[in-house]
CSV table of C-alpha atoms and ligand atoms in Angstrom, one decimal:
chain,number,residue,atom,x,y,z
A,7,MET,CA,-16.1,-98.5,7.3
A,8,LYS,CA,-13.6,-97.9,10.2
A,9,VAL,CA,-11.9,-94.7,11.2
A,10,ILE,CA,-9.0,-94.0,13.3
A,11,TYR,CA,-9.2,-91.2,16.2
A,12,PRO,CA,-5.7,-90.7,17.2
A,13,GLY,CA,-4.3,-88.7,20.0
A,14,SER,CA,-2.7,-88.3,23.5
A,15,PHE,CA,-5.6,-88.2,25.7
A,16,ASP,CA,-3.7,-87.3,28.7
A,17,PRO,CA,-6.3,-87.2,29.9
A,18,LEU,CA,-9.8,-87.9,28.0
A,19,THR,CA,-11.8,-84.5,28.0
A,20,LEU,CA,-15.4,-83.9,27.3
A,21,GLY,CA,-14.5,-82.6,23.7
A,22,HIS,CA,-12.8,-85.8,23.1
A,23,ILE,CA,-15.9,-88.0,24.3
A,24,ASP,CA,-18.1,-85.7,22.2
A,25,ILE,CA,-15.9,-86.5,19.1
A,26,ILE,CA,-15.9,-90.1,19.7
A,27,LYS,CA,-19.7,-90.4,20.1
A,28,ARG,CA,-20.2,-88.4,16.7
A,29,LEU,CA,-17.9,-90.7,15.1
A,30,SER,CA,-19.5,-93.6,16.3
A,31,LYS,CA,-22.6,-92.6,14.5
A,32,MET,CA,-20.9,-92.1,11.2
A,33,PHE,CA,-18.7,-95.2,11.1
A,34,ASP,CA,-19.1,-98.9,11.7
A,35,GLU,CA,-16.1,-98.8,14.0
A,36,VAL,CA,-13.9,-96.1,15.7
A,37,VAL,CA,-10.6,-97.1,16.6
A,38,VAL,CA,-9.2,-94.8,19.3
A,39,ALA,CA,-5.3,-94.9,18.9
A,40,VAL,CA,-3.8,-93.7,22.0
A,41,LEU,CA,-0.1,-92.3,21.4
A,42,ILE,CA,2.7,-94.1,23.1
A,43,ASN,CA,4.9,-91.0,23.3
A,44,GLU,CA,8.2,-92.2,25.1
A,45,HIS,CA,9.8,-88.8,24.7
A,46,LYS,CA,7.2,-87.0,26.4
A,47,LYS,CA,6.2,-87.6,30.0
A,48,SER,CA,2.4,-88.2,30.4
A,49,VAL,CA,0.6,-87.8,33.6
A,50,PHE,CA,-1.5,-90.8,33.1
A,51,SER,CA,0.4,-93.8,31.9
A,52,LEU,CA,-0.7,-95.6,28.7
A,53,GLU,CA,-2.4,-98.2,30.4
A,54,GLU,CA,-4.4,-95.7,32.6
A,55,ARG,CA,-5.2,-93.5,29.4
A,56,GLU,CA,-6.5,-96.7,27.8
A,57,GLU,CA,-8.4,-97.9,30.6
A,58,ILE,CA,-10.1,-94.5,31.1
A,59,ILE,CA,-11.4,-94.4,27.5
A,60,LYS,CA,-12.7,-98.0,27.8
A,61,GLU,CA,-14.6,-97.2,30.8
A,62,GLN,CA,-15.9,-94.1,29.6
A,63,MET,CA,-17.2,-95.9,26.3
A,64,ILE,CA,-18.9,-98.7,28.5
A,65,LYS,CA,-20.4,-96.1,30.9
A,66,ASP,CA,-21.7,-94.1,27.8
A,67,GLY,CA,-23.1,-97.1,26.0
A,68,ILE,CA,-20.8,-96.7,23.0
A,69,GLU,CA,-20.3,-100.1,21.5
A,70,ASN,CA,-18.6,-99.7,18.3
A,71,VAL,CA,-15.2,-98.3,19.7
A,72,SER,CA,-12.0,-100.1,20.1
A,73,ILE,CA,-9.1,-98.8,22.0
A,74,SER,CA,-5.5,-99.4,20.5
A,75,SER,CA,-2.2,-97.8,21.3
A,76,PHE,CA,0.6,-96.6,18.7
A,77,ASP,CA,4.1,-95.6,18.8
A,78,GLY,CA,6.0,-93.7,15.8
A,79,LEU,CA,3.8,-92.8,12.8
A,80,LEU,CA,0.3,-92.8,12.6
A,81,VAL,CA,0.5,-94.0,8.9
A,82,ASN,CA,2.2,-97.1,10.1
A,83,PHE,CA,-0.7,-97.9,12.4
A,84,ALA,CA,-3.3,-97.1,9.6
A,85,LYS,CA,-1.5,-99.6,7.2
A,86,GLU,CA,-1.1,-102.3,9.8
A,87,ASN,CA,-4.8,-102.0,10.6
A,88,ASP,CA,-6.0,-101.2,7.0
A,89,ILE,CA,-7.8,-98.1,7.9
A,90,LYS,CA,-7.7,-95.3,5.4
A,91,ILE,CA,-9.4,-92.6,7.4
A,92,VAL,CA,-8.1,-90.5,10.1
A,93,ALA,CA,-10.6,-88.2,12.1
A,94,ARG,CA,-9.5,-85.2,14.2
A,95,GLY,CA,-11.6,-82.4,15.9
A,96,LEU,CA,-10.9,-78.7,15.2
A,97,ARG,CA,-11.4,-76.4,17.8
A,98,GLU,CA,-9.9,-73.1,16.6
A,99,VAL,CA,-8.1,-71.6,13.3
A,100,THR,CA,-4.9,-72.6,15.0
A,101,ASP,CA,-5.9,-76.1,15.1
A,102,TYR,CA,-6.7,-76.0,11.5
A,103,GLU,CA,-3.1,-74.8,10.8
A,104,TYR,CA,-1.4,-77.5,12.8
A,105,GLU,CA,-3.7,-80.3,11.7
A,106,LYS,CA,-3.6,-79.3,7.9
A,107,ASN,CA,0.1,-79.7,8.1
A,108,ILE,CA,0.0,-83.0,9.7
A,109,ALA,CA,-2.8,-84.2,7.5
A,110,MET,CA,-0.6,-83.3,4.3
A,111,PHE,CA,2.4,-85.2,5.8
A,112,ASN,CA,0.2,-88.2,6.4
A,113,SER,CA,-1.4,-88.2,2.9
A,114,LYS,CA,2.2,-88.0,1.3
A,115,LEU,CA,3.4,-90.8,3.6
A,116,MET,CA,0.4,-93.1,2.8
A,117,ASP,CA,-1.3,-93.2,-0.5
A,118,GLY,CA,-5.2,-92.9,-0.1
A,119,LEU,CA,-5.2,-91.8,3.4
A,120,GLU,CA,-8.0,-89.1,4.1
A,121,THR,CA,-8.1,-87.0,7.1
A,122,ILE,CA,-11.5,-85.8,8.0
A,123,PHE,CA,-12.1,-83.0,10.4
A,124,LEU,CA,-15.1,-82.4,12.9
A,125,LEU,CA,-15.7,-79.0,14.2
A,126,SER,CA,-15.8,-79.1,18.0
A,127,ASN,CA,-18.9,-78.8,20.0
A,128,PRO,CA,-18.8,-74.8,20.7
A,129,ASN,CA,-19.0,-75.6,24.6
A,130,TYR,CA,-16.1,-77.5,24.5
A,131,SER,CA,-14.0,-75.8,21.8
A,132,PHE,CA,-11.6,-74.1,24.6
A,133,ILE,CA,-11.1,-77.5,26.3
A,134,SER,CA,-7.6,-79.0,25.7
A,135,SER,CA,-5.9,-81.9,27.8
A,136,SER,CA,-2.9,-79.5,28.6
A,137,GLY,CA,-5.5,-76.9,30.2
A,138,VAL,CA,-6.9,-79.7,32.0
A,139,ARG,CA,-3.7,-80.8,33.3
A,140,GLU,CA,-2.5,-77.4,34.1
A,141,VAL,CA,-5.8,-76.7,36.4
A,142,ALA,CA,-5.3,-80.2,37.9
A,143,THR,CA,-1.6,-79.3,39.2
A,144,PHE,CA,-3.1,-76.6,41.2
A,145,LYS,CA,-5.9,-78.8,42.3
A,146,GLY,CA,-8.5,-76.6,40.7
A,147,ASP,CA,-12.2,-77.6,39.6
A,148,VAL,CA,-11.8,-79.6,36.5
A,149,SER,CA,-15.6,-80.8,36.4
A,150,SER,CA,-16.6,-78.6,33.5
A,151,PHE,CA,-13.6,-80.1,31.3
A,152,VAL,CA,-13.8,-83.7,32.1
A,153,SER,CA,-16.4,-86.6,32.9
A,154,LYS,CA,-17.1,-87.6,36.4
A,155,GLU,CA,-14.9,-90.7,36.0
A,156,VAL,CA,-11.8,-88.6,34.8
A,157,GLU,CA,-12.4,-85.9,37.5
A,158,GLU,CA,-12.1,-88.6,40.2
A,159,ARG,CA,-9.0,-90.2,38.5
A,160,ILE,CA,-7.5,-86.7,38.4
A,161,LYS,CA,-8.3,-86.0,42.1
A,162,VAL,CA,-6.6,-89.4,43.1
A,163,LYS,CA,-3.4,-88.6,40.8
A,164,PHE,CA,-3.0,-84.9,42.1
A,165,GLU,CA,-3.8,-85.9,45.5
A,166,TYR,CA,-7.0,-83.3,46.0
B,3,LIG,O1,-3.7,-85.4,21.2
B,3,LIG,P1,-2.7,-84.9,20.4
B,3,LIG,O2,-1.3,-84.9,21.2
B,3,LIG,O3,-3.0,-83.5,19.8
B,3,LIG,O4,-2.4,-85.9,19.1
B,3,LIG,C1,-1.5,-85.7,18.2
B,3,LIG,C2,-1.2,-87.0,17.3
B,3,LIG,C3,-1.0,-88.3,18.3
B,3,LIG,C4,-2.4,-87.3,16.5
B,3,LIG,C5,0.0,-86.7,16.4
B,3,LIG,O5,0.9,-86.2,17.0
B,3,LIG,C6,0.6,-87.9,15.7
B,3,LIG,O6,0.0,-88.4,14.9
B,3,LIG,N1,1.8,-88.4,15.9
B,3,LIG,C7,2.5,-89.4,15.5
B,3,LIG,C8,3.5,-89.1,14.8
B,3,LIG,C9,3.1,-88.9,13.3
B,3,LIG,O7,2.5,-89.8,12.6
B,3,LIG,N2,3.2,-87.6,12.8
B,3,LIG,C10,2.6,-87.2,11.6
B,3,LIG,C11,3.6,-86.9,10.5
B,3,LIG,S1,4.4,-85.2,10.9
């Protein structure tokens, strides 16, 4: 069985990696779907975000993960790829409120689509990509929030 793990991944955090690893043990294939959001300026380009995830999976020896990108509605990507399960991580109750709403929209938009939630590892439950970007903007230490590889990418991007 396949599952979609969608997100912006700008950048990939330790929390994301933990969720991908856990999903990879539960499903035959995890399709990490990177949002192409043309309206929102991302720090890392789509190509960079995809490359970062790909490299991290190789480094961590996770083989049943593929990386794709999508534009527009997630349900269209799910239909095109014939996948009926979407997974998201839940950090705090505020995530639940936001995620529940999206999950309801998605289940109305696509018959049979299920969204499953994995509780974030408590060690990572405060980490967000936006927080990492904020710290990086001021050249702060991001080593507790992202992998070594992503930290190096951040240092290059933000000219540490
Ligand atoms: O990493 P993020 O930014 O929290 O991921 C959010 C994402 C990409 C999962 C969500 O915004 C999404 O699925 N966007 C695509 C548009 C869509 O399908 N929205 C659902 C109907 S409201």
